[in-house]
C-alpha cells in the first residue's frame, strides 16, 4: 500500500526523524538514562508551555488526562463548556466519573464566551470548569485569554483547559493565564505518534487533588508531581514516545517558537484562501477560526457551495493525501483540512494542487 499523507486533524503526519527517535534502543524507566531523558525535555516543555511548573508525561491519549482532571479536581460541581463533539463529550465523561456536572452549551461553530461562563460561575455552584481551547470537530477557537481572566474573579474555581489541537501552534502562556490545568495529546499539533499526553497543573490544583480521596491511581496528579520531581513517571511510560518527543522538541527550538507560530498562521491562511477560491465558506463564526485546522462549510452555512465530500476525499486519497470528511453531526455538511505539525507552504500547496485536481473531476 503506498503511503497516504495525513491532512486530517489528528493523528497527523509523523516525520521519519521522529520515527527514528521513537525506535531508540529501550532503557529502564527507573534508571539514570530515563531520568536524563526526562530532565532534558523538561525545560523544553516548560518553555513551550510558558511555565515554571513541572510538565508531566502521561502514557495515554488526551482523554486519560481529561478524565483524570475531573477525578482529581471536581468535588462540588463542574461546569463543562461545550461547543462541539469533544467538549460535549467531556460533560458525559464528568457524569460517568460520578461528578455533579452542568452543561454550558454554545452552538457548534460558536466559541465559548467569557460572559456566559461568568454568569454561570456567579451562582457559586461550581468548583471547576472544563474548556476546550480549540474545538477540533468544528475548527473553532474560544478566546482563552478572556476566559482565563475570569480566574481573578473566581480564584477558587479550578480552570481545566484542553489545548489538544492547538498547543505548539500558538503561544499558550500557562503561568500568565493563571489557569490550573493545561493538557494536550501529542498526535495532533506535536506531530508525534498517538499514545502520549503532556500536562501541567497549578499549585492550587495540586493542593486540591491531594484532598480528593477517590482520584484513582493511574492519573493521580499528586503521583505525577512526586515522580516528576525525580524526573520519573508514576508507572512505566512509553519510552519510545519520550525519545520521539525529545527529537520533536529539538525541531521546535531549531525552527524557533515564533517562526513555528508564524508558519501555522501562514499555512492556515493558505487553507482559507483555497476554500474561498472554490466558493466555500467556513463553518466557524467569523473571528474564531482555528489556526491549526480549517472546518469548511459544505452546505452547513448558507451561501457555501456543496460538493460530494466522500468523492472529494476519495479522489484526493487516490493522489496520496487524506483530508477529513467532517465529524459527528456535521459530517458531510463540513469537511476539514489540518495544517498541524510539520506542514509548510510547500507541502500545503502540494495538497491544494491535488485538491484542485479532485475538484475538477467532481
Ligand atoms: C483529539 C482530541 C481529543 C481526544 O484525544 P484522544 O487522543 O482521542 O484522547 C480531545 N480534545 C480535543 C480538542 C481533540 O482534538
PDB file of N, CA, C and O in Angstrom, residues 249-315:
ATOM      1  N   UNK A 249      10.970  18.220  20.143  1.00  0.00           N
ATOM      2  CA  UNK A 249      11.211  19.495  20.829  1.00  0.00           C
ATOM      3  C   UNK A 249      12.470  20.159  20.278  1.00  0.00           C
ATOM      4  O   UNK A 249      12.512  21.383  20.100  1.00  0.00           O
ATOM      5  N   UNK A 250      13.476  19.353  19.958  1.00  0.00           N
ATOM      6  CA  UNK A 250      14.683  19.918  19.328  1.00  0.00           C
ATOM      7  C   UNK A 250      14.310  20.572  17.997  1.00  0.00           C
ATOM      8  O   UNK A 250      14.818  21.655  17.674  1.00  0.00           O
ATOM      9  N   UNK A 251      13.421  19.927  17.250  1.00  0.00           N
ATOM     10  CA  UNK A 251      12.957  20.513  15.978  1.00  0.00           C
ATOM     11  C   UNK A 251      12.288  21.870  16.230  1.00  0.00           C
ATOM     12  O   UNK A 251      12.531  22.838  15.522  1.00  0.00           O
ATOM     13  N   UNK A 252      11.404  21.900  17.243  1.00  0.00           N
ATOM     14  CA  UNK A 252      10.662  23.147  17.551  1.00  0.00           C
ATOM     15  C   UNK A 252      11.641  24.292  17.818  1.00  0.00           C
ATOM     16  O   UNK A 252      11.486  25.396  17.323  1.00  0.00           O
ATOM     17  N   UNK A 253      12.644  23.999  18.660  1.00  0.00           N
ATOM     18  CA  UNK A 253      13.540  25.091  19.059  1.00  0.00           C
ATOM     19  C   UNK A 253      14.559  25.417  17.978  1.00  0.00           C
ATOM     20  O   UNK A 253      15.056  26.544  17.920  1.00  0.00           O
ATOM     21  N   UNK A 254      14.859  24.449  17.119  1.00  0.00           N
ATOM     22  CA  UNK A 254      15.730  24.747  15.972  1.00  0.00           C
ATOM     23  C   UNK A 254      14.999  25.703  15.022  1.00  0.00           C
ATOM     24  O   UNK A 254      15.599  26.650  14.494  1.00  0.00           O
ATOM     25  N   UNK A 255      13.710  25.463  14.826  1.00  0.00           N
ATOM     26  CA  UNK A 255      12.916  26.365  13.980  1.00  0.00           C
ATOM     27  C   UNK A 255      12.722  27.708  14.691  1.00  0.00           C
ATOM     28  O   UNK A 255      12.728  28.768  14.058  1.00  0.00           O
ATOM     29  N   UNK A 256      12.538  27.656  15.993  1.00  0.00           N
ATOM     30  CA  UNK A 256      12.216  28.842  16.795  1.00  0.00           C
ATOM     31  C   UNK A 256      10.710  28.895  16.994  1.00  0.00           C
ATOM     32  O   UNK A 256       9.948  28.704  16.041  1.00  0.00           O
ATOM     33  N   UNK A 257      10.280  29.134  18.234  1.00  0.00           N
ATOM     34  CA  UNK A 257       8.831  29.105  18.503  1.00  0.00           C
ATOM     35  C   UNK A 257       8.088  30.166  17.708  1.00  0.00           C
ATOM     36  O   UNK A 257       7.024  29.902  17.148  1.00  0.00           O
ATOM     37  N   UNK A 258       8.660  31.365  17.631  1.00  0.00           N
ATOM     38  CA  UNK A 258       7.959  32.433  16.908  1.00  0.00           C
ATOM     39  C   UNK A 258       7.794  32.071  15.434  1.00  0.00           C
ATOM     40  O   UNK A 258       6.740  32.316  14.839  1.00  0.00           O
ATOM     41  N   UNK A 259       8.838  31.487  14.855  1.00  0.00           N
ATOM     42  CA  UNK A 259       8.762  31.071  13.447  1.00  0.00           C
ATOM     43  C   UNK A 259       7.715  29.959  13.291  1.00  0.00           C
ATOM     44  O   UNK A 259       6.962  29.924  12.312  1.00  0.00           O
ATOM     45  N   UNK A 260       7.674  29.081  14.264  1.00  0.00           N
ATOM     46  CA  UNK A 260       6.691  27.991  14.235  1.00  0.00           C
ATOM     47  C   UNK A 260       5.260  28.559  14.281  1.00  0.00           C
ATOM     48  O   UNK A 260       4.388  28.158  13.531  1.00  0.00           O
ATOM     49  N   UNK A 261       5.048  29.511  15.184  1.00  0.00           N
ATOM     50  CA  UNK A 261       3.712  30.115  15.307  1.00  0.00           C
ATOM     51  C   UNK A 261       3.337  30.815  13.990  1.00  0.00           C
ATOM     52  O   UNK A 261       2.206  30.697  13.504  1.00  0.00           O
ATOM     53  N   UNK A 262       4.302  31.536  13.418  1.00  0.00           N
ATOM     54  CA  UNK A 262       4.046  32.270  12.168  1.00  0.00           C
ATOM     55  C   UNK A 262       3.751  31.298  11.019  1.00  0.00           C
ATOM     56  O   UNK A 262       2.896  31.566  10.168  1.00  0.00           O
ATOM     57  N   UNK A 263       4.456  30.183  11.006  1.00  0.00           N
ATOM     58  CA  UNK A 263       4.244  29.179   9.952  1.00  0.00           C
ATOM     59  C   UNK A 263       2.809  28.640  10.003  1.00  0.00           C
ATOM     60  O   UNK A 263       2.148  28.492   8.969  1.00  0.00           O
ATOM     61  N   UNK A 264       2.315  28.367  11.199  1.00  0.00           N
ATOM     62  CA  UNK A 264       0.939  27.865  11.319  1.00  0.00           C
ATOM     63  C   UNK A 264      -0.084  28.891  10.836  1.00  0.00           C
ATOM     64  O   UNK A 264      -1.069  28.550  10.194  1.00  0.00           O
ATOM     65  N   UNK A 265       0.176  30.147  11.169  1.00  0.00           N
ATOM     66  CA  UNK A 265      -0.720  31.224  10.735  1.00  0.00           C
ATOM     67  C   UNK A 265      -0.791  31.266   9.217  1.00  0.00           C
ATOM     68  O   UNK A 265      -1.861  31.386   8.611  1.00  0.00           O
ATOM     69  N   UNK A 266       0.389  31.168   8.623  1.00  0.00           N
ATOM     70  CA  UNK A 266       0.501  31.266   7.161  1.00  0.00           C
ATOM     71  C   UNK A 266      -0.200  30.069   6.476  1.00  0.00           C
ATOM     72  O   UNK A 266      -1.002  30.261   5.551  1.00  0.00           O
ATOM     73  N   UNK A 267       0.099  28.855   6.925  1.00  0.00           N
ATOM     74  CA  UNK A 267      -0.463  27.661   6.272  1.00  0.00           C
ATOM     75  C   UNK A 267      -1.980  27.607   6.488  1.00  0.00           C
ATOM     76  O   UNK A 267      -2.716  27.132   5.627  1.00  0.00           O
ATOM     77  N   UNK A 268      -2.418  28.144   7.628  1.00  0.00           N
ATOM     78  CA  UNK A 268      -3.855  28.215   7.903  1.00  0.00           C
ATOM     79  C   UNK A 268      -4.528  29.190   6.942  1.00  0.00           C
ATOM     80  O   UNK A 268      -5.592  28.906   6.368  1.00  0.00           O
ATOM     81  N   UNK A 269      -3.880  30.345   6.739  1.00  0.00           N
ATOM     82  CA  UNK A 269      -4.422  31.352   5.824  1.00  0.00           C
ATOM     83  C   UNK A 269      -4.507  30.788   4.401  1.00  0.00           C
ATOM     84  O   UNK A 269      -5.498  31.015   3.687  1.00  0.00           O
ATOM     85  N   UNK A 270      -3.495  30.021   4.014  1.00  0.00           N
ATOM     86  CA  UNK A 270      -3.493  29.418   2.676  1.00  0.00           C
ATOM     87  C   UNK A 270      -4.697  28.485   2.514  1.00  0.00           C
ATOM     88  O   UNK A 270      -5.306  28.414   1.440  1.00  0.00           O
ATOM     89  N   UNK A 271      -5.044  27.782   3.579  1.00  0.00           N
ATOM     90  CA  UNK A 271      -6.185  26.864   3.524  1.00  0.00           C
ATOM     91  C   UNK A 271      -7.491  27.656   3.375  1.00  0.00           C
ATOM     92  O   UNK A 271      -8.373  27.275   2.602  1.00  0.00           O
ATOM     93  N   UNK A 272      -7.580  28.768   4.105  1.00  0.00           N
ATOM     94  CA  UNK A 272      -8.755  29.641   3.957  1.00  0.00           C
ATOM     95  C   UNK A 272      -8.861  30.129   2.510  1.00  0.00           C
ATOM     96  O   UNK A 272      -9.952  30.158   1.928  1.00  0.00           O
ATOM     97  N   UNK A 273      -7.703  30.514   1.948  1.00  0.00           N
ATOM     98  CA  UNK A 273      -7.690  31.007   0.567  1.00  0.00           C
ATOM     99  C   UNK A 273      -8.155  29.935  -0.410  1.00  0.00           C
ATOM    100  O   UNK A 273      -8.906  30.217  -1.348  1.00  0.00           O
ATOM    101  N   UNK A 274      -7.699  28.699  -0.168  1.00  0.00           N
ATOM    102  CA  UNK A 274      -8.096  27.605  -1.061  1.00  0.00           C
ATOM    103  C   UNK A 274      -9.627  27.436  -1.029  1.00  0.00           C
ATOM    104  O   UNK A 274     -10.278  27.305  -2.068  1.00  0.00           O
ATOM    105  N   UNK A 275     -10.183  27.470   0.169  1.00  0.00           N
ATOM    106  CA  UNK A 275     -11.636  27.293   0.322  1.00  0.00           C
ATOM    107  C   UNK A 275     -12.387  28.404  -0.415  1.00  0.00           C
ATOM    108  O   UNK A 275     -13.345  28.148  -1.161  1.00  0.00           O
ATOM    109  N   UNK A 276     -11.935  29.642  -0.217  1.00  0.00           N
ATOM    110  CA  UNK A 276     -12.596  30.793  -0.845  1.00  0.00           C
ATOM    111  C   UNK A 276     -12.521  30.697  -2.371  1.00  0.00           C
ATOM    112  O   UNK A 276     -13.501  30.969  -3.072  1.00  0.00           O
ATOM    113  N   UNK A 277     -11.368  30.284  -2.855  1.00  0.00           N
ATOM    114  CA  UNK A 277     -11.148  30.168  -4.303  1.00  0.00           C
ATOM    115  C   UNK A 277     -12.180  29.224  -4.940  1.00  0.00           C
ATOM    116  O   UNK A 277     -12.596  29.418  -6.081  1.00  0.00           O
ATOM    117  N   UNK A 278     -12.591  28.215  -4.176  1.00  0.00           N
ATOM    118  CA  UNK A 278     -13.538  27.231  -4.714  1.00  0.00           C
ATOM    119  C   UNK A 278     -14.992  27.519  -4.324  1.00  0.00           C
ATOM    120  O   UNK A 278     -15.860  26.664  -4.505  1.00  0.00           O
ATOM    121  N   UNK A 279     -15.233  28.681  -3.744  1.00  0.00           N
ATOM    122  CA  UNK A 279     -16.606  29.068  -3.452  1.00  0.00           C
ATOM    123  C   UNK A 279     -17.183  28.502  -2.163  1.00  0.00           C
ATOM    124  O   UNK A 279     -18.394  28.514  -1.951  1.00  0.00           O
ATOM    125  N   UNK A 280     -16.292  28.022  -1.291  1.00  0.00           N
ATOM    126  CA  UNK A 280     -16.751  27.533   0.018  1.00  0.00           C
ATOM    127  C   UNK A 280     -16.620  28.656   1.045  1.00  0.00           C
ATOM    128  O   UNK A 280     -15.713  29.482   0.932  1.00  0.00           O
ATOM    129  N   UNK A 281     -17.481  28.661   2.055  1.00  0.00           N
ATOM    130  CA  UNK A 281     -17.199  29.497   3.215  1.00  0.00           C
ATOM    131  C   UNK A 281     -16.848  28.599   4.394  1.00  0.00           C
ATOM    132  O   UNK A 281     -16.838  27.375   4.279  1.00  0.00           O
ATOM    133  N   UNK A 282     -16.520  29.222   5.514  1.00  0.00           N
ATOM    134  CA  UNK A 282     -16.023  28.440   6.645  1.00  0.00           C
ATOM    135  C   UNK A 282     -17.135  28.196   7.660  1.00  0.00           C
ATOM    136  O   UNK A 282     -18.078  28.979   7.761  1.00  0.00           O
ATOM    137  N   UNK A 283     -17.014  27.123   8.402  1.00  0.00           N
ATOM    138  CA  UNK A 283     -18.046  26.770   9.379  1.00  0.00           C
ATOM    139  C   UNK A 283     -18.015  27.625  10.646  1.00  0.00           C
ATOM    140  O   UNK A 283     -19.073  28.061  11.110  1.00  0.00           O
ATOM    141  N   UNK A 284     -16.844  27.909  11.212  1.00  0.00           N
ATOM    142  CA  UNK A 284     -16.835  28.660  12.484  1.00  0.00           C
ATOM    143  C   UNK A 284     -17.308  30.101  12.320  1.00  0.00           C
ATOM    144  O   UNK A 284     -17.211  30.672  11.236  1.00  0.00           O
ATOM    145  N   UNK A 285     -17.801  30.614  13.429  1.00  0.00           N
ATOM    146  CA  UNK A 285     -18.172  32.024  13.494  1.00  0.00           C
ATOM    147  C   UNK A 285     -16.940  32.874  13.158  1.00  0.00           C
ATOM    148  O   UNK A 285     -15.830  32.573  13.607  1.00  0.00           O
ATOM    149  N   UNK A 286     -17.155  33.933  12.383  1.00  0.00           N
ATOM    150  CA  UNK A 286     -16.032  34.771  11.940  1.00  0.00           C
ATOM    151  C   UNK A 286     -15.241  35.310  13.123  1.00  0.00           C
ATOM    152  O   UNK A 286     -15.807  35.746  14.111  1.00  0.00           O
ATOM    153  N   UNK A 287     -13.933  35.237  13.011  1.00  0.00           N
ATOM    154  CA  UNK A 287     -13.074  35.742  14.079  1.00  0.00           C
ATOM    155  C   UNK A 287     -12.664  34.684  15.093  1.00  0.00           C
ATOM    156  O   UNK A 287     -11.828  34.940  15.951  1.00  0.00           O
ATOM    157  N   UNK A 288     -13.269  33.490  14.988  1.00  0.00           N
ATOM    158  CA  UNK A 288     -12.960  32.423  15.949  1.00  0.00           C
ATOM    159  C   UNK A 288     -12.462  31.151  15.260  1.00  0.00           C
ATOM    160  O   UNK A 288     -12.546  30.065  15.816  1.00  0.00           O
ATOM    161  N   UNK A 289     -11.944  31.315  14.039  1.00  0.00           N
ATOM    162  CA  UNK A 289     -11.450  30.162  13.289  1.00  0.00           C
ATOM    163  C   UNK A 289     -10.177  29.619  13.948  1.00  0.00           C
ATOM    164  O   UNK A 289      -9.316  30.385  14.382  1.00  0.00           O
ATOM    165  N   UNK A 290     -10.089  28.314  13.976  1.00  0.00           N
ATOM    166  CA  UNK A 290      -8.887  27.646  14.471  1.00  0.00           C
ATOM    167  C   UNK A 290      -7.684  28.009  13.610  1.00  0.00           C
ATOM    168  O   UNK A 290      -7.824  28.242  12.413  1.00  0.00           O
ATOM    169  N   UNK A 291      -6.517  28.013  14.232  1.00  0.00           N
ATOM    170  CA  UNK A 291      -5.278  28.274  13.477  1.00  0.00           C
ATOM    171  C   UNK A 291      -4.616  26.989  12.993  1.00  0.00           C
ATOM    172  O   UNK A 291      -3.646  27.039  12.250  1.00  0.00           O
ATOM    173  N   UNK A 292      -5.129  25.846  13.433  1.00  0.00           N
ATOM    174  CA  UNK A 292      -4.446  24.579  13.131  1.00  0.00           C
ATOM    175  C   UNK A 292      -5.219  23.678  12.186  1.00  0.00           C
ATOM    176  O   UNK A 292      -4.687  22.681  11.717  1.00  0.00           O
ATOM    177  N   UNK A 293      -6.470  23.991  11.987  1.00  0.00           N
ATOM    178  CA  UNK A 293      -7.262  23.232  11.032  1.00  0.00           C
ATOM    179  C   UNK A 293      -8.345  24.157  10.500  1.00  0.00           C
ATOM    180  O   UNK A 293      -8.689  25.148  11.144  1.00  0.00           O
ATOM    181  N   UNK A 294      -8.879  23.797   9.331  1.00  0.00           N
ATOM    182  CA  UNK A 294      -9.938  24.601   8.745  1.00  0.00           C
ATOM    183  C   UNK A 294     -11.152  23.711   8.555  1.00  0.00           C
ATOM    184  O   UNK A 294     -11.068  22.666   7.921  1.00  0.00           O
ATOM    185  N   UNK A 295     -12.250  24.133   9.175  1.00  0.00           N
ATOM    186  CA  UNK A 295     -13.509  23.406   9.026  1.00  0.00           C
ATOM    187  C   UNK A 295     -14.312  24.161   7.958  1.00  0.00           C
ATOM    188  O   UNK A 295     -14.765  25.293   8.185  1.00  0.00           O
ATOM    189  N   UNK A 296     -14.429  23.538   6.803  1.00  0.00           N
ATOM    190  CA  UNK A 296     -15.021  24.184   5.639  1.00  0.00           C
ATOM    191  C   UNK A 296     -16.494  23.799   5.540  1.00  0.00           C
ATOM    192  O   UNK A 296     -16.850  22.618   5.662  1.00  0.00           O
ATOM    193  N   UNK A 297     -17.335  24.799   5.348  1.00  0.00           N
ATOM    194  CA  UNK A 297     -18.761  24.521   5.231  1.00  0.00           C
ATOM    195  C   UNK A 297     -19.064  23.957   3.843  1.00  0.00           C
ATOM    196  O   UNK A 297     -18.634  24.499   2.828  1.00  0.00           O
ATOM    197  N   UNK A 298     -19.795  22.867   3.842  1.00  0.00           N
ATOM    198  CA  UNK A 298     -20.230  22.259   2.587  1.00  0.00           C
ATOM    199  C   UNK A 298     -21.762  22.187   2.658  1.00  0.00           C
ATOM    200  O   UNK A 298     -22.349  21.115   2.690  1.00  0.00           O
ATOM    201  N   UNK A 299     -22.355  23.378   2.804  1.00  0.00           N
ATOM    202  CA  UNK A 299     -23.808  23.432   2.943  1.00  0.00           C
ATOM    203  C   UNK A 299     -24.282  23.660   4.365  1.00  0.00           C
ATOM    204  O   UNK A 299     -25.443  23.993   4.589  1.00  0.00           O
ATOM    205  N   UNK A 300     -23.394  23.507   5.339  1.00  0.00           N
ATOM    206  CA  UNK A 300     -23.797  23.733   6.738  1.00  0.00           C
ATOM    207  C   UNK A 300     -24.132  25.201   6.978  1.00  0.00           C
ATOM    208  O   UNK A 300     -24.938  25.524   7.842  1.00  0.00           O
ATOM    209  N   UNK A 301     -23.469  26.075   6.239  1.00  0.00           N
ATOM    210  CA  UNK A 301     -23.734  27.516   6.345  1.00  0.00           C
ATOM    211  C   UNK A 301     -24.333  28.004   5.038  1.00  0.00           C
ATOM    212  O   UNK A 301     -23.947  27.524   3.967  1.00  0.00           O
ATOM    213  N   UNK A 302     -25.246  28.973   5.127  1.00  0.00           N
ATOM    214  CA  UNK A 302     -25.833  29.485   3.890  1.00  0.00           C
ATOM    215  C   UNK A 302     -24.756  30.130   3.014  1.00  0.00           C
ATOM    216  O   UNK A 302     -23.794  30.690   3.533  1.00  0.00           O
ATOM    217  N   UNK A 303     -24.939  30.008   1.713  1.00  0.00           N
ATOM    218  CA  UNK A 303     -24.027  30.694   0.792  1.00  0.00           C
ATOM    219  C   UNK A 303     -22.831  29.877   0.368  1.00  0.00           C
ATOM    220  O   UNK A 303     -22.084  30.289  -0.506  1.00  0.00           O
ATOM    221  N   UNK A 304     -22.629  28.715   0.997  1.00  0.00           N
ATOM    222  CA  UNK A 304     -21.463  27.929   0.578  1.00  0.00           C
ATOM    223  C   UNK A 304     -21.868  26.947  -0.501  1.00  0.00           C
ATOM    224  O   UNK A 304     -22.986  26.446  -0.519  1.00  0.00           O
ATOM    225  N   UNK A 305     -20.943  26.691  -1.343  1.00  0.00           N
ATOM    226  CA  UNK A 305     -21.144  25.692  -2.378  1.00  0.00           C
ATOM    227  C   UNK A 305     -21.181  24.312  -1.726  1.00  0.00           C
ATOM    228  O   UNK A 305     -20.692  24.116  -0.617  1.00  0.00           O
ATOM    229  N   UNK A 306     -21.765  23.336  -2.397  1.00  0.00           N
ATOM    230  CA  UNK A 306     -21.726  21.973  -1.862  1.00  0.00           C
ATOM    231  C   UNK A 306     -21.184  21.016  -2.918  1.00  0.00           C
ATOM    232  O   UNK A 306     -21.480  21.151  -4.099  1.00  0.00           O
ATOM    233  N   UNK A 307     -20.382  20.073  -2.423  1.00  0.00           N
ATOM    234  CA  UNK A 307     -19.859  19.027  -3.302  1.00  0.00           C
ATOM    235  C   UNK A 307     -20.052  17.682  -2.608  1.00  0.00           C
ATOM    236  O   UNK A 307     -20.425  17.625  -1.433  1.00  0.00           O
ATOM    237  N   UNK A 308     -19.800  16.614  -3.335  1.00  0.00           N
ATOM    238  CA  UNK A 308     -19.824  15.272  -2.743  1.00  0.00           C
ATOM    239  C   UNK A 308     -18.507  15.083  -1.985  1.00  0.00           C
ATOM    240  O   UNK A 308     -17.470  14.800  -2.594  1.00  0.00           O
ATOM    241  N   UNK A 309     -18.588  15.268  -0.682  1.00  0.00           N
ATOM    242  CA  UNK A 309     -17.364  15.251   0.129  1.00  0.00           C
ATOM    243  C   UNK A 309     -16.685  13.885   0.101  1.00  0.00           C
ATOM    244  O   UNK A 309     -15.445  13.793   0.017  1.00  0.00           O
ATOM    245  N   UNK A 310     -17.467  12.829   0.156  1.00  0.00           N
ATOM    246  CA  UNK A 310     -16.885  11.482   0.134  1.00  0.00           C
ATOM    247  C   UNK A 310     -16.083  11.274  -1.155  1.00  0.00           C
ATOM    248  O   UNK A 310     -15.007  10.679  -1.148  1.00  0.00           O
ATOM    249  N   UNK A 311     -16.627  11.806  -2.236  1.00  0.00           N
ATOM    250  CA  UNK A 311     -15.949  11.665  -3.529  1.00  0.00           C
ATOM    251  C   UNK A 311     -14.682  12.531  -3.587  1.00  0.00           C
ATOM    252  O   UNK A 311     -13.637  12.088  -4.066  1.00  0.00           O
ATOM    253  N   UNK A 312     -14.797  13.731  -3.058  1.00  0.00           N
ATOM    254  CA  UNK A 312     -13.629  14.626  -2.993  1.00  0.00           C
ATOM    255  C   UNK A 312     -12.504  13.956  -2.198  1.00  0.00           C
ATOM    256  O   UNK A 312     -11.334  13.971  -2.596  1.00  0.00           O
ATOM    257  N   UNK A 313     -12.913  13.354  -1.097  1.00  0.00           N
ATOM    258  CA  UNK A 313     -11.963  12.684  -0.223  1.00  0.00           C
ATOM    259  C   UNK A 313     -11.293  11.514  -0.952  1.00  0.00           C
ATOM    260  O   UNK A 313     -10.068  11.360  -0.904  1.00  0.00           O
ATOM    261  N   UNK A 314     -12.113  10.734  -1.652  1.00  0.00           N
ATOM    262  CA  UNK A 314     -11.612   9.538  -2.352  1.00  0.00           C
ATOM    263  C   UNK A 314     -10.666   9.932  -3.488  1.00  0.00           C
ATOM    264  O   UNK A 314      -9.571   9.362  -3.623  1.00  0.00           O
ATOM    265  N   UNK A 315     -11.060  10.926  -4.264  1.00  0.00           N
ATOM    266  CA  UNK A 315     -10.224  11.359  -5.396  1.00  0.00           C
ATOM    267  C   UNK A 315      -8.876  11.898  -4.910  1.00  0.00           C
ATOM    268  O   UNK A 315      -7.841  11.715  -5.553  1.00  0.00           O
TER     269      UNK A 315
END
